[in-house]
Amino acid sequence: MVCPCDWPEPVVRVQSLSESGKPFIPERYIKPPTDRPSFNSSPPDINIPIIDLAGLTNDDITVREATLREISEACREWGFFQVVNHGLSGELVDGVREIWREFFHESMEVKQKYANSPKTYEGYGSRLGLQKGAILDWSDYYFLHYLPSNLKDHNKWPATPSSLRETVEEYSKEIVRLGSVLLEVFSINLGLQKDYLQKAFGGEDVGACLRVNFYPKCPQPDLTLGLSSHSDPGGITFLLPDENVSGLQVRRGEQWITVKPARHAIIANIGDQIQVLSNAIYKSVEHRVIVNPDKERVSLAYFFNPKSDLLIHPAPELVTPETPPLYPSMTFDEYRLFIRTRGPQGKSQVESLKSPR
């Protein structure tokens, strides 16, 4: 399966549609009634768990164990949680978000220099998936590679604002550190050797890539989505949300829960590769993004992934006669190509790989 080198039809920048001032959105962005957001469906007092990572290094073993349990419960019951005291300064998380906001407010001429293609998705984009005539999401984005280092190319990162590249480097280094911390925690909680998942990801040779999402104001937010329902194809996703505008919704049963970001928190969620490695003890969870009629929204989704050419399969220690392997072996590269061709489709991507029982 080879990705085409260009989009199936001309790319329209959603920011330009928003700034046109028209009171209606084009038909291409109108979702079927069953996929449209409900703004009253989320109970106001429910939120994803908030976990203080300082507990992992506390001198008191009971505090460390309690923190491990909190993370275990969040992985099993939610697939999503927010982390605070994660080691990234408030100045860094605010700074990296705002510098990307500045980029999206550069002139279209500046942004178009970085226009992407479906071959790698790197650069400035406005659609996911390659189906001609597909219903599109109300968002633009910027996608870049950080690891492996042979894929990182600063020339494909925006040159303006002038401190963007330096800030993204610093933020990326911290996210990779945080990813390794959580892989160790997940391994311990699953009853594996503490370095099992890090080794399964390729040791130090992991993948890490960033998608910065820009959700412009939308005149008809009840008809569309900023990002359609999907589970993340990779290992762990670290989302730096917009603290001033909520938008992320997580599926819990039949409800969509609107996430309320804690101050300077980073949201972590289980991706499809961890679901496969854990033999579905941990599950990736559907999520989507709603848009706002009055406010734009910026978020950073960092994807911490296995090395792309390693075979990913359920950990042998988690496979028993009672719990046979649910998934075939597949490299992350193979899975990612499978996903990118089809675009966001709920949980159907990873579920379609399950072995017949």
mmCIF file of C-alpha atoms in Angstrom:
data_model
loop_
_atom_site.group_PDB
_atom_site.id
_atom_site.type_symbol
_atom_site.label_atom_id
_atom_site.label_comp_id
_atom_site.label_asym_id
_atom_site.label_seq_id
_atom_site.Cartn_x
_atom_site.Cartn_y
_atom_site.Cartn_z
ATOM 1 C CA MET A 1 0.000 0.000 0.000
ATOM 2 C CA VAL A 2 1.662 3.263 -1.114
ATOM 3 C CA CYS A 3 0.448 6.693 -0.068
ATOM 4 C CA PRO A 4 -0.300 9.028 -2.982
ATOM 5 C CA CYS A 5 1.833 12.150 -3.261
ATOM 6 C CA ASP A 6 -1.041 14.611 -3.335
ATOM 7 C CA TRP A 7 -4.483 15.250 -1.914
ATOM 8 C CA PRO A 8 -7.476 13.967 -3.913
ATOM 9 C CA GLU A 9 -8.903 17.482 -4.320
ATOM 10 C CA PRO A 10 -7.822 21.110 -3.703
ATOM 11 C CA VAL A 11 -7.117 21.903 -0.041
ATOM 12 C CA VAL A 12 -9.211 24.630 1.606
ATOM 13 C CA ARG A 13 -7.874 26.316 4.757
ATOM 14 C CA VAL A 14 -10.541 26.269 7.464
ATOM 15 C CA GLN A 15 -9.105 29.438 9.007
ATOM 16 C CA SER A 16 -9.862 31.253 5.727
ATOM 17 C CA LEU A 17 -13.451 29.954 5.797
ATOM 18 C CA SER A 18 -13.844 31.164 9.374
ATOM 19 C CA GLU A 19 -12.384 34.592 8.627
ATOM 20 C CA SER A 20 -14.673 35.061 5.608
ATOM 21 C CA GLY A 21 -17.454 35.926 8.063
ATOM 22 C CA LYS A 22 -20.067 33.799 6.310
ATOM 23 C CA PRO A 23 -22.822 32.632 8.688
ATOM 24 C CA PHE A 24 -22.965 29.107 7.221
ATOM 25 C CA ILE A 25 -20.372 26.378 6.908
ATOM 26 C CA PRO A 26 -19.845 24.653 3.530
ATOM 27 C CA GLU A 27 -21.659 21.365 3.033
ATOM 28 C CA ARG A 28 -18.321 19.503 3.035
ATOM 29 C CA TYR A 29 -18.079 20.071 6.817
ATOM 30 C CA ILE A 30 -21.633 19.112 7.832
ATOM 31 C CA LYS A 31 -21.641 15.803 9.712
ATOM 32 C CA PRO A 32 -24.448 13.244 9.505
ATOM 33 C CA PRO A 33 -26.992 13.808 12.320
ATOM 34 C CA THR A 34 -25.696 10.795 14.312
ATOM 35 C CA ASP A 35 -22.169 12.262 14.388
ATOM 36 C CA ARG A 36 -23.067 15.810 15.349
ATOM 37 C CA PRO A 37 -22.109 17.036 18.805
ATOM 38 C CA SER A 38 -24.548 17.366 21.654
ATOM 39 C CA PHE A 39 -23.559 20.267 23.856
ATOM 40 C CA ASN A 40 -25.739 19.232 26.784
ATOM 41 C CA SER A 41 -24.804 15.555 26.989
ATOM 42 C CA SER A 42 -21.810 15.824 29.320
ATOM 43 C CA PRO A 43 -22.609 15.827 33.049
ATOM 44 C CA PRO A 44 -20.981 18.988 34.436
ATOM 45 C CA ASP A 45 -19.476 17.276 37.496
ATOM 46 C CA ILE A 46 -17.677 14.467 35.618
ATOM 47 C CA ASN A 47 -14.077 14.813 34.439
ATOM 48 C CA ILE A 48 -11.253 12.466 33.508
ATOM 49 C CA PRO A 49 -8.944 11.605 36.456
ATOM 50 C CA ILE A 50 -6.286 14.127 37.510
ATOM 51 C CA ILE A 51 -3.102 12.458 38.793
ATOM 52 C CA ASP A 52 -0.209 14.109 40.651
ATOM 53 C CA LEU A 53 2.966 12.536 39.257
ATOM 54 C CA ALA A 54 5.019 13.875 42.180
ATOM 55 C CA GLY A 55 3.714 10.812 44.032
ATOM 56 C CA LEU A 56 5.928 8.552 41.883
ATOM 57 C CA THR A 57 9.101 9.927 43.508
ATOM 58 C CA ASN A 58 7.747 10.428 47.026
ATOM 59 C CA ASP A 59 9.903 9.031 49.850
ATOM 60 C CA ASP A 60 6.841 7.281 51.284
ATOM 61 C CA ILE A 61 6.279 3.918 49.583
ATOM 62 C CA THR A 62 2.548 4.019 50.348
ATOM 63 C CA VAL A 63 2.271 7.289 48.382
ATOM 64 C CA ARG A 64 4.227 5.786 45.457
ATOM 65 C CA GLU A 65 2.010 2.693 45.434
ATOM 66 C CA ALA A 66 -1.153 4.788 45.665
ATOM 67 C CA THR A 67 -0.014 6.822 42.628
ATOM 68 C CA LEU A 68 0.678 3.631 40.665
ATOM 69 C CA ARG A 69 -2.821 2.417 41.535
ATOM 70 C CA GLU A 70 -4.391 5.694 40.433
ATOM 71 C CA ILE A 71 -2.671 5.438 37.053
ATOM 72 C CA SER A 72 -3.652 1.764 36.731
ATOM 73 C CA GLU A 73 -7.309 2.531 37.421
ATOM 74 C CA ALA A 74 -7.286 5.462 34.997
ATOM 75 C CA CYS A 75 -5.800 3.255 32.237
ATOM 76 C CA ARG A 76 -8.293 0.427 32.823
ATOM 77 C CA GLU A 77 -11.417 2.518 33.377
ATOM 78 C CA TRP A 78 -10.897 5.635 31.285
ATOM 79 C CA GLY A 79 -7.948 5.298 28.893
ATOM 80 C CA PHE A 80 -7.450 9.031 29.577
ATOM 81 C CA PHE A 81 -6.073 11.035 32.494
ATOM 82 C CA GLN A 82 -4.526 14.422 33.226
ATOM 83 C CA VAL A 83 -1.110 14.674 34.857
ATOM 84 C CA VAL A 84 0.140 17.543 37.006
ATOM 85 C CA ASN A 85 3.604 18.011 38.574
ATOM 86 C CA HIS A 86 4.919 16.312 35.447
ATOM 87 C CA GLY A 87 8.255 18.116 35.396
ATOM 88 C CA LEU A 88 7.439 20.640 32.648
ATOM 89 C CA SER A 89 7.407 24.244 33.823
ATOM 90 C CA GLY A 90 4.258 26.330 33.517
ATOM 91 C CA GLU A 91 6.293 28.815 31.519
ATOM 92 C CA LEU A 92 7.217 26.137 28.953
ATOM 93 C CA VAL A 93 3.707 24.721 28.479
ATOM 94 C CA ASP A 94 2.159 28.183 28.155
ATOM 95 C CA GLY A 95 4.988 29.368 25.922
ATOM 96 C CA VAL A 96 4.871 26.512 23.429
ATOM 97 C CA ARG A 97 1.095 26.773 23.042
ATOM 98 C CA GLU A 98 1.173 30.529 22.496
ATOM 99 C CA ILE A 99 4.055 30.440 20.028
ATOM 100 C CA TRP A 100 2.036 28.055 17.858
ATOM 101 C CA ARG A 101 -0.981 30.344 18.142
ATOM 102 C CA GLU A 102 1.260 33.103 16.760
ATOM 103 C CA PHE A 103 2.245 30.866 13.851
ATOM 104 C CA PHE A 104 -1.376 30.243 12.880
ATOM 105 C CA HIS A 105 -1.892 34.011 12.833
ATOM 106 C CA GLU A 106 1.002 34.537 10.414
ATOM 107 C CA SER A 107 -0.005 35.483 6.863
ATOM 108 C CA MET A 108 -1.330 32.724 4.611
ATOM 109 C CA GLU A 109 1.687 33.313 2.373
ATOM 110 C CA VAL A 110 4.022 32.373 5.238
ATOM 111 C CA LYS A 111 2.014 29.299 6.214
ATOM 112 C CA GLN A 112 1.618 28.054 2.643
ATOM 113 C CA LYS A 113 5.414 27.662 2.398
ATOM 114 C CA TYR A 114 4.950 24.641 4.651
ATOM 115 C CA ALA A 115 1.887 23.119 2.928
ATOM 116 C CA ASN A 116 1.895 19.349 3.420
ATOM 117 C CA SER A 117 1.160 16.303 1.280
ATOM 118 C CA PRO A 118 -0.297 12.933 2.310
ATOM 119 C CA LYS A 119 3.058 11.250 1.661
ATOM 120 C CA THR A 120 4.388 12.206 5.130
ATOM 121 C CA TYR A 121 1.737 14.638 6.455
ATOM 122 C CA GLU A 122 4.635 16.891 7.570
ATOM 123 C CA GLY A 123 3.857 20.579 7.518
ATOM 124 C CA TYR A 124 0.760 22.748 7.371
ATOM 125 C CA GLY A 125 -2.420 20.793 6.626
ATOM 126 C CA SER A 126 -6.206 20.913 6.648
ATOM 127 C CA ARG A 127 -7.414 17.361 6.127
ATOM 128 C CA LEU A 128 -6.818 13.794 7.307
ATOM 129 C CA GLY A 129 -7.566 10.774 5.113
ATOM 130 C CA LEU A 130 -7.619 10.436 1.349
ATOM 131 C CA GLN A 131 -11.197 9.589 0.461
ATOM 132 C CA LYS A 132 -12.404 11.874 -2.302
ATOM 133 C CA GLY A 133 -15.592 13.674 -1.299
ATOM 134 C CA ALA A 134 -15.150 12.819 2.413
ATOM 135 C CA ILE A 135 -16.837 15.013 5.004
ATOM 136 C CA LEU A 136 -14.082 17.170 6.483
ATOM 137 C CA ASP A 137 -13.282 18.410 9.984
ATOM 138 C CA TRP A 138 -13.308 22.066 11.037
ATOM 139 C CA SER A 139 -9.567 22.417 11.727
ATOM 140 C CA ASP A 140 -6.145 23.181 10.337
ATOM 141 C CA TYR A 141 -2.984 21.650 11.778
ATOM 142 C CA TYR A 142 0.801 21.480 11.649
ATOM 143 C CA PHE A 143 2.536 18.112 11.780
ATOM 144 C CA LEU A 144 6.246 17.540 12.419
ATOM 145 C CA HIS A 145 8.680 14.758 13.327
ATOM 146 C CA TYR A 146 10.987 14.829 16.360
ATOM 147 C CA LEU A 147 12.152 11.193 16.641
ATOM 148 C CA PRO A 148 13.751 9.199 15.158
ATOM 149 C CA SER A 149 16.325 11.932 14.606
ATOM 150 C CA ASN A 150 16.860 10.955 10.947
ATOM 151 C CA LEU A 151 13.262 12.088 10.264
ATOM 152 C CA LYS A 152 13.641 15.401 12.090
ATOM 153 C CA ASP A 153 14.222 18.274 9.681
ATOM 154 C CA HIS A 154 14.234 21.774 11.133
ATOM 155 C CA ASN A 155 13.709 23.169 7.641
ATOM 156 C CA LYS A 156 10.233 21.644 7.772
ATOM 157 C CA TRP A 157 9.516 23.412 11.081
ATOM 158 C CA PRO A 158 8.259 27.007 10.871
ATOM 159 C CA ALA A 159 11.047 29.609 10.884
ATOM 160 C CA THR A 160 8.683 32.177 12.375
ATOM 161 C CA PRO A 161 8.074 33.086 15.137
ATOM 162 C CA SER A 162 11.863 33.136 15.554
ATOM 163 C CA SER A 163 11.945 31.197 18.851
ATOM 164 C CA LEU A 164 9.502 28.466 17.706
ATOM 165 C CA ARG A 165 12.101 25.843 16.786
ATOM 166 C CA GLU A 166 14.035 26.273 20.034
ATOM 167 C CA THR A 167 10.855 26.146 22.126
ATOM 168 C CA VAL A 168 9.542 23.044 20.329
ATOM 169 C CA GLU A 169 12.932 21.312 20.853
ATOM 170 C CA GLU A 170 12.776 21.955 24.599
ATOM 171 C CA TYR A 171 9.150 20.859 24.871
ATOM 172 C CA SER A 172 9.780 17.735 22.774
ATOM 173 C CA LYS A 173 12.684 16.607 24.955
ATOM 174 C CA GLU A 174 10.467 16.872 28.039
ATOM 175 C CA ILE A 175 7.581 14.958 26.436
ATOM 176 C CA VAL A 176 9.897 12.091 25.459
ATOM 177 C CA ARG A 177 11.153 11.966 29.061
ATOM 178 C CA LEU A 178 7.554 11.862 30.301
ATOM 179 C CA GLY A 179 6.729 9.108 27.805
ATOM 180 C CA SER A 180 9.494 6.904 29.203
ATOM 181 C CA VAL A 181 8.250 7.512 32.761
ATOM 182 C CA LEU A 182 4.745 6.355 31.845
ATOM 183 C CA LEU A 183 5.958 3.322 29.882
ATOM 184 C CA GLU A 184 7.762 2.140 33.013
ATOM 185 C CA VAL A 185 4.668 2.751 35.153
ATOM 186 C CA PHE A 186 2.439 0.888 32.665
ATOM 187 C CA SER A 187 4.891 -2.044 32.581
ATOM 188 C CA ILE A 188 4.929 -2.326 36.376
ATOM 189 C CA ASN A 189 1.141 -2.054 36.585
ATOM 190 C CA LEU A 190 0.692 -4.777 33.952
ATOM 191 C CA GLY A 191 2.977 -7.134 35.897
ATOM 192 C CA LEU A 192 5.735 -6.972 33.265
ATOM 193 C CA GLN A 193 9.442 -6.228 33.692
ATOM 194 C CA LYS A 194 9.639 -2.479 34.280
ATOM 195 C CA ASP A 195 11.541 -1.929 30.988
ATOM 196 C CA TYR A 196 9.315 -4.236 28.910
ATOM 197 C CA LEU A 197 7.278 -1.572 27.107
ATOM 198 C CA GLN A 198 10.264 0.719 26.564
ATOM 199 C CA LYS A 199 12.086 -2.194 24.886
ATOM 200 C CA ALA A 200 8.958 -3.088 22.883
ATOM 201 C CA PHE A 201 8.924 0.537 21.667
ATOM 202 C CA GLY A 202 12.570 0.233 20.530
ATOM 203 C CA GLY A 203 14.508 1.288 23.650
ATOM 204 C CA GLU A 204 15.908 4.771 23.032
ATOM 205 C CA ASP A 205 14.957 4.464 19.369
ATOM 206 C CA VAL A 206 11.292 5.449 19.756
ATOM 207 C CA GLY A 207 9.136 7.586 17.496
ATOM 208 C CA ALA A 208 7.786 10.989 18.504
ATOM 209 C CA CYS A 209 5.807 13.402 16.366
ATOM 210 C CA LEU A 210 3.707 16.482 17.028
ATOM 211 C CA ARG A 211 0.412 17.633 15.578
ATOM 212 C CA VAL A 212 -0.564 21.164 16.527
ATOM 213 C CA ASN A 213 -4.305 21.654 16.073
ATOM 214 C CA PHE A 214 -5.900 24.980 15.222
ATOM 215 C CA TYR A 215 -9.691 25.076 15.544
ATOM 216 C CA PRO A 216 -11.010 28.385 14.162
ATOM 217 C CA LYS A 217 -14.267 29.937 15.286
ATOM 218 C CA CYS A 218 -17.205 28.184 13.652
ATOM 219 C CA PRO A 219 -20.572 29.811 12.803
ATOM 220 C CA GLN A 220 -22.449 26.481 13.084
ATOM 221 C CA PRO A 221 -20.678 24.392 15.757
ATOM 222 C CA ASP A 222 -23.713 22.144 16.198
ATOM 223 C CA LEU A 223 -23.298 20.754 12.642
ATOM 224 C CA THR A 224 -19.614 19.838 12.566
ATOM 225 C CA LEU A 225 -16.610 18.660 14.577
ATOM 226 C CA GLY A 226 -13.073 19.983 14.926
ATOM 227 C CA LEU A 227 -11.846 16.387 14.823
ATOM 228 C CA SER A 228 -14.015 13.351 14.131
ATOM 229 C CA SER A 229 -14.307 10.505 16.600
ATOM 230 C CA HIS A 230 -11.231 8.259 16.598
ATOM 231 C CA SER A 231 -8.791 6.397 18.787
ATOM 232 C CA ASP A 232 -5.100 7.281 18.478
ATOM 233 C CA PRO A 233 -3.074 4.797 16.419
ATOM 234 C CA GLY A 234 0.200 5.167 18.324
ATOM 235 C CA GLY A 235 1.480 4.355 21.802
ATOM 236 C CA ILE A 236 0.704 7.214 24.192
ATOM 237 C CA THR A 237 -0.621 10.648 23.236
ATOM 238 C CA PHE A 238 0.251 13.705 25.320
ATOM 239 C CA LEU A 239 -2.185 16.551 24.717
ATOM 240 C CA LEU A 240 -1.491 20.097 25.808
ATOM 241 C CA PRO A 241 -5.000 21.566 25.725
ATOM 242 C CA ASP A 242 -6.177 25.134 25.359
ATOM 243 C CA GLU A 243 -6.928 26.074 28.964
ATOM 244 C CA ASN A 244 -9.366 28.828 28.009
ATOM 245 C CA VAL A 245 -11.583 26.939 25.552
ATOM 246 C CA SER A 246 -12.773 23.377 26.170
ATOM 247 C CA GLY A 247 -13.184 21.145 23.144
ATOM 248 C CA LEU A 248 -11.915 17.615 23.795
ATOM 249 C CA GLN A 249 -14.649 15.045 24.428
ATOM 250 C CA VAL A 250 -13.960 11.481 25.593
ATOM 251 C CA ARG A 251 -16.421 8.641 25.069
ATOM 252 C CA ARG A 252 -17.502 6.893 28.257
ATOM 253 C CA GLY A 253 -20.167 4.309 27.561
ATOM 254 C CA GLU A 254 -22.869 6.084 25.599
ATOM 255 C CA GLN A 255 -21.866 9.557 26.819
ATOM 256 C CA TRP A 256 -19.384 12.122 25.595
ATOM 257 C CA ILE A 257 -17.539 13.724 28.520
ATOM 258 C CA THR A 258 -16.156 17.226 27.893
ATOM 259 C CA VAL A 259 -12.695 17.382 29.453
ATOM 260 C CA LYS A 260 -12.055 20.263 31.843
ATOM 261 C CA PRO A 261 -8.311 20.943 31.735
ATOM 262 C CA ALA A 262 -6.490 21.498 35.029
ATOM 263 C CA ARG A 263 -3.997 24.371 35.188
ATOM 264 C CA HIS A 264 -0.771 23.463 33.326
ATOM 265 C CA ALA A 265 -1.875 19.804 33.120
ATOM 266 C CA ILE A 266 -0.974 17.501 30.251
ATOM 267 C CA ILE A 267 -3.585 14.971 29.158
ATOM 268 C CA ALA A 268 -2.303 11.437 28.524
ATOM 269 C CA ASN A 269 -4.249 8.794 26.652
ATOM 270 C CA ILE A 270 -3.732 5.179 25.650
ATOM 271 C CA GLY A 271 -3.139 4.559 21.940
ATOM 272 C CA ASP A 272 -3.908 1.488 19.843
ATOM 273 C CA GLN A 273 -0.332 0.134 20.160
ATOM 274 C CA ILE A 274 -0.591 -0.054 23.965
ATOM 275 C CA GLN A 275 -3.971 -1.767 23.535
ATOM 276 C CA VAL A 276 -2.271 -4.404 21.371
ATOM 277 C CA LEU A 277 0.787 -4.806 23.644
ATOM 278 C CA SER A 278 -1.426 -5.163 26.747
ATOM 279 C CA ASN A 279 -3.740 -7.594 24.911
ATOM 280 C CA ALA A 280 -6.600 -5.147 25.537
ATOM 281 C CA ILE A 281 -6.127 -4.899 29.333
ATOM 282 C CA TYR A 282 -5.642 -1.212 28.541
ATOM 283 C CA LYS A 283 -7.827 0.098 25.735
ATOM 284 C CA SER A 284 -7.544 3.124 23.525
ATOM 285 C CA VAL A 285 -10.674 5.237 23.829
ATOM 286 C CA GLU A 286 -12.668 7.152 21.255
ATOM 287 C CA HIS A 287 -12.451 10.898 21.501
ATOM 288 C CA ARG A 288 -13.417 13.865 19.351
ATOM 289 C CA VAL A 289 -13.232 17.656 19.364
ATOM 290 C CA ILE A 290 -16.104 20.125 19.343
ATOM 291 C CA VAL A 291 -15.719 23.688 18.074
ATOM 292 C CA ASN A 292 -16.789 27.073 19.375
ATOM 293 C CA PRO A 293 -18.756 29.903 17.724
ATOM 294 C CA ASP A 294 -16.896 32.689 19.555
ATOM 295 C CA LYS A 295 -13.376 31.469 20.282
ATOM 296 C CA GLU A 296 -10.551 29.780 18.414
ATOM 297 C CA ARG A 297 -8.714 26.919 20.116
ATOM 298 C CA VAL A 298 -5.112 25.687 19.948
ATOM 299 C CA SER A 299 -3.868 22.328 21.255
ATOM 300 C CA LEU A 300 -0.700 20.248 20.879
ATOM 301 C CA ALA A 301 -0.996 16.478 20.466
ATOM 302 C CA TYR A 302 2.339 14.714 20.911
ATOM 303 C CA PHE A 303 2.384 11.107 19.720
ATOM 304 C CA PHE A 304 4.893 8.872 21.545
ATOM 305 C CA ASN A 305 5.185 5.770 19.395
ATOM 306 C CA PRO A 306 7.028 2.480 18.895
ATOM 307 C CA LYS A 307 9.909 2.395 16.432
ATOM 308 C CA SER A 308 8.119 2.157 13.117
ATOM 309 C CA ASP A 309 9.578 -1.126 11.821
ATOM 310 C CA LEU A 310 9.295 -3.228 14.995
ATOM 311 C CA LEU A 311 6.620 -5.904 15.159
ATOM 312 C CA ILE A 312 4.019 -5.044 17.797
ATOM 313 C CA HIS A 313 2.055 -7.901 19.381
ATOM 314 C CA PRO A 314 0.544 -8.824 22.760
ATOM 315 C CA ALA A 315 3.180 -9.331 25.484
ATOM 316 C CA PRO A 316 3.716 -13.114 25.871
ATOM 317 C CA GLU A 317 3.343 -12.800 29.664
ATOM 318 C CA LEU A 318 -0.214 -11.517 29.160
ATOM 319 C CA VAL A 319 -1.226 -14.393 26.879
ATOM 320 C CA THR A 320 -2.739 -17.498 28.517
ATOM 321 C CA PRO A 321 -5.174 -20.227 27.428
ATOM 322 C CA GLU A 322 -7.920 -18.099 29.026
ATOM 323 C CA THR A 323 -6.644 -14.870 27.428
ATOM 324 C CA PRO A 324 -5.325 -15.814 23.963
ATOM 325 C CA PRO A 325 -3.651 -13.153 21.807
ATOM 326 C CA LEU A 326 -6.298 -10.831 20.390
ATOM 327 C CA TYR A 327 -4.154 -9.216 17.697
ATOM 328 C CA PRO A 328 -1.765 -10.327 14.949
ATOM 329 C CA SER A 329 1.785 -8.966 14.774
ATOM 330 C CA MET A 330 2.068 -5.792 12.722
ATOM 331 C CA THR A 331 4.644 -3.015 12.535
ATOM 332 C CA PHE A 332 3.564 0.478 13.506
ATOM 333 C CA ASP A 333 4.434 1.649 9.979
ATOM 334 C CA GLU A 334 1.986 -0.858 8.499
ATOM 335 C CA TYR A 335 -0.733 0.161 10.946
ATOM 336 C CA ARG A 336 -0.180 3.888 10.434
ATOM 337 C CA LEU A 337 -0.483 3.573 6.651
ATOM 338 C CA PHE A 338 -3.701 1.586 7.137
ATOM 339 C CA ILE A 339 -5.064 4.426 9.312
ATOM 340 C CA ARG A 340 -3.902 7.341 7.175
ATOM 341 C CA THR A 341 -5.558 6.015 4.057
ATOM 342 C CA ARG A 342 -8.942 5.727 5.772
ATOM 343 C CA GLY A 343 -8.936 8.790 8.073
ATOM 344 C CA PRO A 344 -10.586 8.983 11.537
ATOM 345 C CA GLN A 345 -13.172 6.195 11.983
ATOM 346 C CA GLY A 346 -13.957 5.753 15.666
ATOM 347 C CA LYS A 347 -12.546 2.531 17.105
ATOM 348 C CA SER A 348 -13.175 0.508 13.944
ATOM 349 C CA GLN A 349 -9.519 0.610 12.889
ATOM 350 C CA VAL A 350 -7.991 -1.329 15.798
ATOM 351 C CA GLU A 351 -11.100 -3.490 16.319
ATOM 352 C CA SER A 352 -10.918 -4.688 12.707
ATOM 353 C CA LEU A 353 -7.510 -6.259 13.455
ATOM 354 C CA LYS A 354 -8.829 -8.537 16.206
ATOM 355 C CA SER A 355 -8.332 -12.246 15.682
ATOM 356 C CA PRO A 356 -11.578 -14.191 15.363
ATOM 357 C CA ARG A 357 -12.325 -16.049 18.607
#
